[in-house]
PDB file of C-alpha atoms (C1' of nucleotides) in Angstrom:
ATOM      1  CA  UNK A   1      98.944  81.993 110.725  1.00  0.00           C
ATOM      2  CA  UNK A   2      97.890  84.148 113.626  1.00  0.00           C
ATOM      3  CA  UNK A   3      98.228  87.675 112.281  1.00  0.00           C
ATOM      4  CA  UNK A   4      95.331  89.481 111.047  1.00  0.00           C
ATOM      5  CA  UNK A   5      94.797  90.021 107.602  1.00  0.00           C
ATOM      6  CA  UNK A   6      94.484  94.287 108.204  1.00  0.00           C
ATOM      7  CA  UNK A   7      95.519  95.303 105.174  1.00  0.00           C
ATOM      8  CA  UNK A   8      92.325  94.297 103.201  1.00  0.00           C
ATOM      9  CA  UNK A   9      90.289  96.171 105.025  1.00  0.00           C
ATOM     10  CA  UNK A  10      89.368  99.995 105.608  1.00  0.00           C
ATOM     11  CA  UNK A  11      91.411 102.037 107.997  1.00  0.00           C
ATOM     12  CA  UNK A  12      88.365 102.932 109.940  1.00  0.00           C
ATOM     13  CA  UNK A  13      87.632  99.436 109.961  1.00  0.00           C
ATOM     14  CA  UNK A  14      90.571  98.474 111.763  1.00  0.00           C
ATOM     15  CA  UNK A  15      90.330 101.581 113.758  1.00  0.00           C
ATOM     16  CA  UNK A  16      87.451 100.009 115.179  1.00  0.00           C
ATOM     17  CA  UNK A  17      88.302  96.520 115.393  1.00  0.00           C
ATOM     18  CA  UNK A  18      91.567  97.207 117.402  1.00  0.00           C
ATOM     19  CA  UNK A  19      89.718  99.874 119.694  1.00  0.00           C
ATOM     20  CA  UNK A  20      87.141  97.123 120.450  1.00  0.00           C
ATOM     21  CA  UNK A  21      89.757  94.312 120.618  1.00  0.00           C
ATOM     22  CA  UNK A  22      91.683  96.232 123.185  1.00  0.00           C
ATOM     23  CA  UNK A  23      88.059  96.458 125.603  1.00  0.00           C
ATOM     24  CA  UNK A  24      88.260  92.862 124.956  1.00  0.00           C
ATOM     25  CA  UNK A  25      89.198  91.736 128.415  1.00  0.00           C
ATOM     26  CA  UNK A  26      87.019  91.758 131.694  1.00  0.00           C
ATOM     27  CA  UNK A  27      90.353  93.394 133.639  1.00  0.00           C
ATOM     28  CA  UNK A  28      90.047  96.259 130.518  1.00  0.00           C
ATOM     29  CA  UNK A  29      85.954  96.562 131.091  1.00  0.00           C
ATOM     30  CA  UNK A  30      86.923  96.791 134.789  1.00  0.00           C
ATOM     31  CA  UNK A  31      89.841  99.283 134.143  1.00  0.00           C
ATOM     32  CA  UNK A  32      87.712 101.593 132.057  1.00  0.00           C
ATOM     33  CA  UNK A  33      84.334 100.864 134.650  1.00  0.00           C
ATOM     34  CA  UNK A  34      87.006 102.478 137.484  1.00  0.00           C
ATOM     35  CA  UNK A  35      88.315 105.471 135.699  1.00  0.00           C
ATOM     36  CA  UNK A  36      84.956 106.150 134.830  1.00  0.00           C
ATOM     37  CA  UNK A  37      83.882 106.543 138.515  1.00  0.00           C
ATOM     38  CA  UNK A  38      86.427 108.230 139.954  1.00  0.00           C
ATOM     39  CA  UNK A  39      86.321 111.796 139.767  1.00  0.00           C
ATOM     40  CA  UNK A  40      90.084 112.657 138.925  1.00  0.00           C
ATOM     41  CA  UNK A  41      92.066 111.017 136.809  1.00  0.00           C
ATOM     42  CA  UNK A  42      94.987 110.182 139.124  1.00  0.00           C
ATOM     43  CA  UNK A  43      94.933 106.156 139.224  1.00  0.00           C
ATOM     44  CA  UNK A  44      97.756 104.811 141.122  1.00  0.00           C
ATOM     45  CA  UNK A  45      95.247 102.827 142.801  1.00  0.00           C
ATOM     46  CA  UNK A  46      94.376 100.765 139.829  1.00  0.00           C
ATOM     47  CA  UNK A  47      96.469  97.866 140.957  1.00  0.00           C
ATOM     48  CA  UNK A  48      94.634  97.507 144.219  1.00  0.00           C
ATOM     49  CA  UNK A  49      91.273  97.707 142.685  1.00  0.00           C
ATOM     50  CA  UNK A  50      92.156  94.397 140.326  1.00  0.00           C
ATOM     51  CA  UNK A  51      92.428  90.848 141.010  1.00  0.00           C
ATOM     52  CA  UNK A  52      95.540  90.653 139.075  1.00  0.00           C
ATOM     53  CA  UNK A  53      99.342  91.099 139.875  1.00  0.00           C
ATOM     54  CA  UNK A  54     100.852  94.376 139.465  1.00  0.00           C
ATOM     55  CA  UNK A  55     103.067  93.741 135.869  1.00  0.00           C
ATOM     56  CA  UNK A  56      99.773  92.481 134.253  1.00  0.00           C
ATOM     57  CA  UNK A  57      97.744  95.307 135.441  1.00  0.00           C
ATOM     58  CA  UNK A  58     100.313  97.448 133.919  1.00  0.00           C
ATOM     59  CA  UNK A  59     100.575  95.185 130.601  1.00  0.00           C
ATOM     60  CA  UNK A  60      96.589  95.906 130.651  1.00  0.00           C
ATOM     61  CA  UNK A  61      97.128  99.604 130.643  1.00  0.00           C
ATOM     62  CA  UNK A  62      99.698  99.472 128.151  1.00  0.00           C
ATOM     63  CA  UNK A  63      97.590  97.697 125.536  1.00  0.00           C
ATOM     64  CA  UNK A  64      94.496 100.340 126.429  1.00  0.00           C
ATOM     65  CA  UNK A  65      97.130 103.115 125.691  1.00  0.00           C
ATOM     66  CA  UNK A  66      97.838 101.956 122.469  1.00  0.00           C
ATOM     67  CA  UNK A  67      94.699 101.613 121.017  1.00  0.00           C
ATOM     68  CA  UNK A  68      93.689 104.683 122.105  1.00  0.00           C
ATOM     69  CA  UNK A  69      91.063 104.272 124.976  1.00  0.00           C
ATOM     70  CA  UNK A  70      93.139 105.724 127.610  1.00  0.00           C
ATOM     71  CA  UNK A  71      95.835 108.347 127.855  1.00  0.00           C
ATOM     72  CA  UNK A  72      98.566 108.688 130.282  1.00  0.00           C
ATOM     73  CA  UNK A  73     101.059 111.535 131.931  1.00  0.00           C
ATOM     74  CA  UNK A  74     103.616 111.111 134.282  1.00  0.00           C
ATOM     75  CA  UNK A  75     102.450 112.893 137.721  1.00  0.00           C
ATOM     76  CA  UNK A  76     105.512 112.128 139.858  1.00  0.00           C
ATOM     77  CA  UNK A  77     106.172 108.893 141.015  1.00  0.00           C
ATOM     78  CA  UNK A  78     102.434 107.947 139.990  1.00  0.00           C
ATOM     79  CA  UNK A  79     100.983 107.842 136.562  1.00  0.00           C
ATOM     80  CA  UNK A  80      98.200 109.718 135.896  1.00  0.00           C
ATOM     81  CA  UNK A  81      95.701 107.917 133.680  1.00  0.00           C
ATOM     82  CA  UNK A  82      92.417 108.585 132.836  1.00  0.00           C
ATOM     83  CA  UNK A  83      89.844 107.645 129.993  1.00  0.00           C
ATOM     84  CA  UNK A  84      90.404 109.065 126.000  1.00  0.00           C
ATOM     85  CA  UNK A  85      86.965 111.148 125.138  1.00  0.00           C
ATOM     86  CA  UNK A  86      87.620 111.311 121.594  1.00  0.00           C
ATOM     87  CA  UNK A  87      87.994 107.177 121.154  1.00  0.00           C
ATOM     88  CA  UNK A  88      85.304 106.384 123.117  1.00  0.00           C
ATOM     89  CA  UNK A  89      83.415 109.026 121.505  1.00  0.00           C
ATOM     90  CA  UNK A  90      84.325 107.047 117.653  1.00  0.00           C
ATOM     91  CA  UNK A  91      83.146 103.483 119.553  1.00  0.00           C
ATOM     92  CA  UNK A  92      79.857 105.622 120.845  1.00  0.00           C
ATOM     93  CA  UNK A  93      79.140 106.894 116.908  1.00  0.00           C
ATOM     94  CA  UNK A  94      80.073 103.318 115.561  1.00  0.00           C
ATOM     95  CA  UNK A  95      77.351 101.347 117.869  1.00  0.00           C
ATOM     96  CA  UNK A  96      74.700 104.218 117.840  1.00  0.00           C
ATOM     97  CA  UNK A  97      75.087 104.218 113.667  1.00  0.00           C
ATOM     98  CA  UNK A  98      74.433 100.643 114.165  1.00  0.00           C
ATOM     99  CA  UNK A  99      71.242 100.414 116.568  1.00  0.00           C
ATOM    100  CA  UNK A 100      69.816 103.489 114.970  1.00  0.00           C
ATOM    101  CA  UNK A 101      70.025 101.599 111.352  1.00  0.00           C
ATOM    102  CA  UNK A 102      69.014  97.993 112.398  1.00  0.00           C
ATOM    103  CA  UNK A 103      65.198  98.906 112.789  1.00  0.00           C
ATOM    104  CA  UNK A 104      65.120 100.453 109.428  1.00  0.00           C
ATOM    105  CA  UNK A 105      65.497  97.308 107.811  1.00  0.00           C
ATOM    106  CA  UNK A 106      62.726  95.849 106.100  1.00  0.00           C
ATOM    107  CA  UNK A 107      62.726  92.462 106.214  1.00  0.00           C
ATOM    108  CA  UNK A 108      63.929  90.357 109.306  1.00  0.00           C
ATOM    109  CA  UNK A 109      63.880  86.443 109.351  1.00  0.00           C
ATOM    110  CA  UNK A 110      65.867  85.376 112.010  1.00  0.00           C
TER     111      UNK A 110
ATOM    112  CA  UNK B   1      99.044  81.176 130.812  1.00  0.00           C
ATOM    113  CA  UNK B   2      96.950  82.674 127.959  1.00  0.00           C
ATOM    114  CA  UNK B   3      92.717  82.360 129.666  1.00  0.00           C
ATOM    115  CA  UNK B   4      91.496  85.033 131.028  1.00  0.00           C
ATOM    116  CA  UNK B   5      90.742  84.709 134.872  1.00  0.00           C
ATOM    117  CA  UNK B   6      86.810  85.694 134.059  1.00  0.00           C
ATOM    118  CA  UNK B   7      85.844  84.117 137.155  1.00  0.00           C
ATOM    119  CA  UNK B   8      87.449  87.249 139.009  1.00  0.00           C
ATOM    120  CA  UNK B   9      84.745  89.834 137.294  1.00  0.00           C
ATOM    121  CA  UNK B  10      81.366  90.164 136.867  1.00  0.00           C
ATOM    122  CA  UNK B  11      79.254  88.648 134.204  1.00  0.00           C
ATOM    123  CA  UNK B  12      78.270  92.312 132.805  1.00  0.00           C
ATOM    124  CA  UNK B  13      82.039  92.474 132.594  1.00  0.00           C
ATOM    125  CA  UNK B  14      82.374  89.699 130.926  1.00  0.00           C
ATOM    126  CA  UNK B  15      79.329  89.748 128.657  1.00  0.00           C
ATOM    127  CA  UNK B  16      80.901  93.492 127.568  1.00  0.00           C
ATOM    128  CA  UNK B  17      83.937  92.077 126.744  1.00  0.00           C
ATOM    129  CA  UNK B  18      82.811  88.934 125.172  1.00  0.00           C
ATOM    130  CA  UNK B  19      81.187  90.878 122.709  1.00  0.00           C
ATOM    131  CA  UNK B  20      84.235  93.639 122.052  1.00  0.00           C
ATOM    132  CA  UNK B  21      86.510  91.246 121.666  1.00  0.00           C
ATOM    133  CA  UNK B  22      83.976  89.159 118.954  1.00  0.00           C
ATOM    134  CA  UNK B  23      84.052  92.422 117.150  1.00  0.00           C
ATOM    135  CA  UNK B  24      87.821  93.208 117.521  1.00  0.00           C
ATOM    136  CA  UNK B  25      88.716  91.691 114.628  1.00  0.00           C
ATOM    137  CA  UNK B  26      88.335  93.983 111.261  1.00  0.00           C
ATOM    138  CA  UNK B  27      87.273  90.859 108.904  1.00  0.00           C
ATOM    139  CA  UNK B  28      83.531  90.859 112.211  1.00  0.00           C
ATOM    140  CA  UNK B  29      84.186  94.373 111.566  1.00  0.00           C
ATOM    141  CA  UNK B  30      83.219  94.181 107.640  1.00  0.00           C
ATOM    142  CA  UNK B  31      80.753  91.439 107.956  1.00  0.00           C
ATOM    143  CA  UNK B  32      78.707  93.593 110.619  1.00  0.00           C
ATOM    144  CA  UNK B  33      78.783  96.761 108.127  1.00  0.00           C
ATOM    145  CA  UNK B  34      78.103  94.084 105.417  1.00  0.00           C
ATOM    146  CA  UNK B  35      74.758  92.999 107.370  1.00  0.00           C
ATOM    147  CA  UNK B  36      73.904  96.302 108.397  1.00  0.00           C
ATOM    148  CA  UNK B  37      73.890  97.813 104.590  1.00  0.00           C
ATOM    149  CA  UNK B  38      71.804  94.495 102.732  1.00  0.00           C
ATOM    150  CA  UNK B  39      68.099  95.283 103.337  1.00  0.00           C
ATOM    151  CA  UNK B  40      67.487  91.474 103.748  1.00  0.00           C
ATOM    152  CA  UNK B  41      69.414  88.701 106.057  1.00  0.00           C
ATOM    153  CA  UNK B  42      69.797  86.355 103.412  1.00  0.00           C
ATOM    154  CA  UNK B  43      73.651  86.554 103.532  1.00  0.00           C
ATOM    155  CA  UNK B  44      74.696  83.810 101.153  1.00  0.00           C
ATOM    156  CA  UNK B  45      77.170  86.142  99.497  1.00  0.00           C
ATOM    157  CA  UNK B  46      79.369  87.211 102.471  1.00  0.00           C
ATOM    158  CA  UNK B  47      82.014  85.248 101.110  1.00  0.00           C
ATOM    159  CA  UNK B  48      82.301  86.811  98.086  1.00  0.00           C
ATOM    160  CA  UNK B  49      82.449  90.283  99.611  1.00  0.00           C
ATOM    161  CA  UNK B  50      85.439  89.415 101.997  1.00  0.00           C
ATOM    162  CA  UNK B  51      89.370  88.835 100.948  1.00  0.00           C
ATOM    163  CA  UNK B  52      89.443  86.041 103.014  1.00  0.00           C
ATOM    164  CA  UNK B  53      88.974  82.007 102.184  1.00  0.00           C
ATOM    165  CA  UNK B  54      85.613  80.636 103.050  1.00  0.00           C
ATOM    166  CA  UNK B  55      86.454  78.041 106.275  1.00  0.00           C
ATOM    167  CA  UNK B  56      87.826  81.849 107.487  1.00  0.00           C
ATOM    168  CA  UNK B  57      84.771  83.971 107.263  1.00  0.00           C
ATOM    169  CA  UNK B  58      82.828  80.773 108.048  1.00  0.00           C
ATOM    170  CA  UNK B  59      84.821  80.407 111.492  1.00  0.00           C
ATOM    171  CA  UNK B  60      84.501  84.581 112.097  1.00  0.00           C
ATOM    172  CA  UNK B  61      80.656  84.430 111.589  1.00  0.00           C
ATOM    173  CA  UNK B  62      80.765  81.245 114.208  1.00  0.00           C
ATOM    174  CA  UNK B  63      82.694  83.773 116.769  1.00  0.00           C
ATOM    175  CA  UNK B  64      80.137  86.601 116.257  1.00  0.00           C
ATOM    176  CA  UNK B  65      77.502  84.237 116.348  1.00  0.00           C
ATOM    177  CA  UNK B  66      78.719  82.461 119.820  1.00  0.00           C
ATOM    178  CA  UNK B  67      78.754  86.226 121.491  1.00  0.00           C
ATOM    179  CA  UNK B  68      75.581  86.950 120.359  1.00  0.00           C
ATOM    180  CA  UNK B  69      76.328  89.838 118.428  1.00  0.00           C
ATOM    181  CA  UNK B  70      74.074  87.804 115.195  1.00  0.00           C
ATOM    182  CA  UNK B  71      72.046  85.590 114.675  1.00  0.00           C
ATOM    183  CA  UNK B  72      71.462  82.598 112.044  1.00  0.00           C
ATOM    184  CA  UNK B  73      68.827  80.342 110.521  1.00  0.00           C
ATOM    185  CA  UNK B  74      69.320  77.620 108.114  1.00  0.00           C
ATOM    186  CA  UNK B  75      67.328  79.059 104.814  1.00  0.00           C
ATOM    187  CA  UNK B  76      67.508  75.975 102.282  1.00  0.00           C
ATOM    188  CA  UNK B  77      70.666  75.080 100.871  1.00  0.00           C
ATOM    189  CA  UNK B  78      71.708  78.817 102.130  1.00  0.00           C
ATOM    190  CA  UNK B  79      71.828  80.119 105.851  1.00  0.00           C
ATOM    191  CA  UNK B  80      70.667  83.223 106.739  1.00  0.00           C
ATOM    192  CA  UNK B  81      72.515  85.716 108.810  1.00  0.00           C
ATOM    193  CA  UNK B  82      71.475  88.910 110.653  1.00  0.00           C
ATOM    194  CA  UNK B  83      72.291  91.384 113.231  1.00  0.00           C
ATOM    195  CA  UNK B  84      71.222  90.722 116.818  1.00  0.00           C
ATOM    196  CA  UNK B  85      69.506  94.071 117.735  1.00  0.00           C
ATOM    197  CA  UNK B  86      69.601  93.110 121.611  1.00  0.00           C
ATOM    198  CA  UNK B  87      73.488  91.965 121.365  1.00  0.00           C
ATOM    199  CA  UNK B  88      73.783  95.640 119.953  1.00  0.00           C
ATOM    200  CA  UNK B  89      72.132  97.898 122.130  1.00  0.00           C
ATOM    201  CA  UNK B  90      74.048  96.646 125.422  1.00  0.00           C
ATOM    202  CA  UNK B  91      77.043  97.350 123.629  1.00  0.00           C
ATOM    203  CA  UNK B  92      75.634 100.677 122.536  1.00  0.00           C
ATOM    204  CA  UNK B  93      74.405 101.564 125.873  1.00  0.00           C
ATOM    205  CA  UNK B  94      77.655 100.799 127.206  1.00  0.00           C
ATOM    206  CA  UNK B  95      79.053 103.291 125.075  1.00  0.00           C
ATOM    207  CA  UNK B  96      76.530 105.657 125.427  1.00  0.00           C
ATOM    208  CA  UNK B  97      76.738 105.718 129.127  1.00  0.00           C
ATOM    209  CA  UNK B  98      80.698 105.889 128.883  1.00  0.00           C
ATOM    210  CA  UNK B  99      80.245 109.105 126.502  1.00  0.00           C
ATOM    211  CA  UNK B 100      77.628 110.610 129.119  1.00  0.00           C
ATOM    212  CA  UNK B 101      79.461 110.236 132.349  1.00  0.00           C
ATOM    213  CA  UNK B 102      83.312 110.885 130.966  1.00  0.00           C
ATOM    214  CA  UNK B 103      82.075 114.831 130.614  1.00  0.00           C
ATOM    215  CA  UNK B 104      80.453 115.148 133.940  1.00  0.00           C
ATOM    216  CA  UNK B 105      83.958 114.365 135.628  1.00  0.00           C
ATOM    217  CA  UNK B 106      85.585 117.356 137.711  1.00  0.00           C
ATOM    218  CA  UNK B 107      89.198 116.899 136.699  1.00  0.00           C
ATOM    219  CA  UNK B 108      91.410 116.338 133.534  1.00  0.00           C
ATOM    220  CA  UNK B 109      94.562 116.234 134.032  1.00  0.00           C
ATOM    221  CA  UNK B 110      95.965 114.468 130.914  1.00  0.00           C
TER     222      UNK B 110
ATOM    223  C1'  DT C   1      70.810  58.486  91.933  1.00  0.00           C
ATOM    224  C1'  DT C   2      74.274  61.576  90.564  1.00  0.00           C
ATOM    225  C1'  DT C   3      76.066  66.141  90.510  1.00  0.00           C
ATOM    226  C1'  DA C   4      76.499  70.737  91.981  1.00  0.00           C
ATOM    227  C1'  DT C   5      76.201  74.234  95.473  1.00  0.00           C
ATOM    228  C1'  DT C   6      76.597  76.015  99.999  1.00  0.00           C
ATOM    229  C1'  DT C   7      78.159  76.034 104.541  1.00  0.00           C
ATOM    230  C1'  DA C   8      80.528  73.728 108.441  1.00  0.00           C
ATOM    231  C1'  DT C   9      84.226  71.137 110.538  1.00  0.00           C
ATOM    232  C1'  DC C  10      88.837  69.076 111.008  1.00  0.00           C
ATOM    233  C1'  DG C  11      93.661  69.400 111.124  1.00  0.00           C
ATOM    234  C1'  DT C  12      97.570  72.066 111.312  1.00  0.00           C
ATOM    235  C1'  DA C  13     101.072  75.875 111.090  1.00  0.00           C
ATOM    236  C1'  DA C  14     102.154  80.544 112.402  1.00  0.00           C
ATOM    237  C1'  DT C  15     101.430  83.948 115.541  1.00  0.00           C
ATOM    238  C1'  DA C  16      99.219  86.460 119.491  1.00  0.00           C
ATOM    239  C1'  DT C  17      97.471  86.774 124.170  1.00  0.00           C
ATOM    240  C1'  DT C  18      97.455  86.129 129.114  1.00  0.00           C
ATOM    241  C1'  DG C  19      99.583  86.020 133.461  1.00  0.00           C
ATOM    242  C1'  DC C  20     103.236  86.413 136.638  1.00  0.00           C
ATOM    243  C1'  DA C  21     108.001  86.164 138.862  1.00  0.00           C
ATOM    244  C1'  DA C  22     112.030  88.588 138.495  1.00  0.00           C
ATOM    245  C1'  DT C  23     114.062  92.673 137.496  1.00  0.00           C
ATOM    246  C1'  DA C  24     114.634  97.367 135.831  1.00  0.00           C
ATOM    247  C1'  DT C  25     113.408 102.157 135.897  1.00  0.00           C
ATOM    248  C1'  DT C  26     112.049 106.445 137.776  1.00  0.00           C
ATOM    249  C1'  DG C  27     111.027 109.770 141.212  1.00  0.00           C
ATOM    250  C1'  DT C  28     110.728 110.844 146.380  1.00  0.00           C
ATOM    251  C1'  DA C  29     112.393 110.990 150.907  1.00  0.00           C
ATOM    252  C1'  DA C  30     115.659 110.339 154.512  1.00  0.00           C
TER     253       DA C  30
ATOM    254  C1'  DT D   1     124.135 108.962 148.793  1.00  0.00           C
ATOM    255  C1'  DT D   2     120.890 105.263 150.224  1.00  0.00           C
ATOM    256  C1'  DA D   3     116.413 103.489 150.767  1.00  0.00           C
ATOM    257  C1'  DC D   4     111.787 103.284 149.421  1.00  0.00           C
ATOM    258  C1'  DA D   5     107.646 103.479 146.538  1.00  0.00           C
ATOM    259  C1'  DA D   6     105.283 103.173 142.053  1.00  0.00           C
ATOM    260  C1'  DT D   7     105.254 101.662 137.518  1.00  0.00           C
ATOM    261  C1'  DA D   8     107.384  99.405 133.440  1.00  0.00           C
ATOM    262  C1'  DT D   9     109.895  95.791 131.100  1.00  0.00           C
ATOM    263  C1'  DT D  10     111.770  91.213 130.371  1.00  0.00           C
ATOM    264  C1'  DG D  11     111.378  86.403 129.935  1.00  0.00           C
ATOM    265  C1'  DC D  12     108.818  82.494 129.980  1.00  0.00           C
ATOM    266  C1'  DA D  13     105.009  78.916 130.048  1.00  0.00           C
ATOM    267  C1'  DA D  14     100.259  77.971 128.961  1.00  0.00           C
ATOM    268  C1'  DT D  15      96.734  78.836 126.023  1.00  0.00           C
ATOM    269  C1'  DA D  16      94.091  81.229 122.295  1.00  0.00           C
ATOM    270  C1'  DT D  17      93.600  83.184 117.711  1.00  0.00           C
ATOM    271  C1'  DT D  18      94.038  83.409 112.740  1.00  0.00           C
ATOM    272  C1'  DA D  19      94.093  81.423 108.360  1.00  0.00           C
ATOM    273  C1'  DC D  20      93.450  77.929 105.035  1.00  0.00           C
ATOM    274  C1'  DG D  21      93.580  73.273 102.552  1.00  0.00           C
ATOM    275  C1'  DA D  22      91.082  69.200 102.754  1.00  0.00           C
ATOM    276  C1'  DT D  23      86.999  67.231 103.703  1.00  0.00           C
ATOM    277  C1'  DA D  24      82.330  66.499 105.446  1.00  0.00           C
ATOM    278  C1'  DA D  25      77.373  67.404 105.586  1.00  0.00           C
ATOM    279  C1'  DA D  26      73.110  68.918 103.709  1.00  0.00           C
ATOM    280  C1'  DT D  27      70.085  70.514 100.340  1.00  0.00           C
ATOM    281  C1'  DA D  28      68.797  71.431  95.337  1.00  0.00           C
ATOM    282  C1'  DA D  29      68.759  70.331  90.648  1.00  0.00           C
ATOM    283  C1'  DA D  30      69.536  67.219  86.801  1.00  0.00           C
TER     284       DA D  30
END
DNA sequence: TTTATTTATCGTAATATTGCAATATTGTAA
DNA sequence: TTACAATATTGCAATATTACGATAAATAAA
């Protein structure tokens, strides 16, 4: 079929899967990497910084936006993007739940 | 075109979103929780505990398995299935270290 | 050996993703 | 107004994902 099955499963649950689907991509690891390291959060150079055309840089963005990771204002004639604390902040809480619980675990066979 | 040019970024990029997009899917979502709440890895019963057909949740635990994010052992007539702590904690210190830096930065415009 | 039981694989249909050229939109400057 | 710059959208081709029925493979039990 294609389409995910999302309405058997928890909201948070798909919270997390689409937040982590959308960080999927190397060009999305490498978006997120750059507005991590520069100081403000006015990216019109994002496109330059890619090794990808301009309309897929911007489909990139687009798909960040609307899971949440990234948020974005008008500034002009440039956008003004920068990264979303309080969705990275949910991903942060979901992986350091999980690390902090896997040693508790008694028995491990693999 | 549909494949990701990964030969453009680097192979932390990659491994990063290898594993995000091998949990971006809320049924890897589930059977991660799943793993993480049974006290042993002998995960016969996954099947049961999903709303999906068993070649599905067979072919989702062959995705998380080929990124690493667990591992399996044949057990008998049942396989055994567990968490990869290693797989984990990148993914948590890449989150972590997100979380960290995104307060230090000067500006916040959006 | 025969019969279950458990998990994996194959085949296939429906849908989604990726990437980019072409084009549209929006704001700035001349 | 016209021209330019930055970003978004459209449309399309190539490929990947999702899901499951049918079937295979492997072990356990009778």
């Amino acid at each position: 079929m294609g389409a995910s099955k999302t309405e058997h499963f928890s909201d948070k649950q798909n919270q997390i899967a689409a937040m982590a689907k959308a960080i999927g991509h190397p060009a999305r690891v490498a978006i997120i990497e750059y507005l991590l390291s520069v100081d403000t959060c006015i990216c019109g150079d994002i496109v330059n910084v890619l090794p990808l055309a301009q309309p897929t840089v911007s489909q990139h963005l687009k798909e960040l936006k609307n899971a949440g990771i990234i948020k974005g204002s008008i500034e002009g004639t440039a956008i003004c993007y920068c990264l979303n604390p309080d969705a990275l902040s949910v991903l942060e809480a979901f992986f350091a739940h999980i690390t902090i619980n896997i040693n508790t675990k008694k028995t491990n066979c693999c």
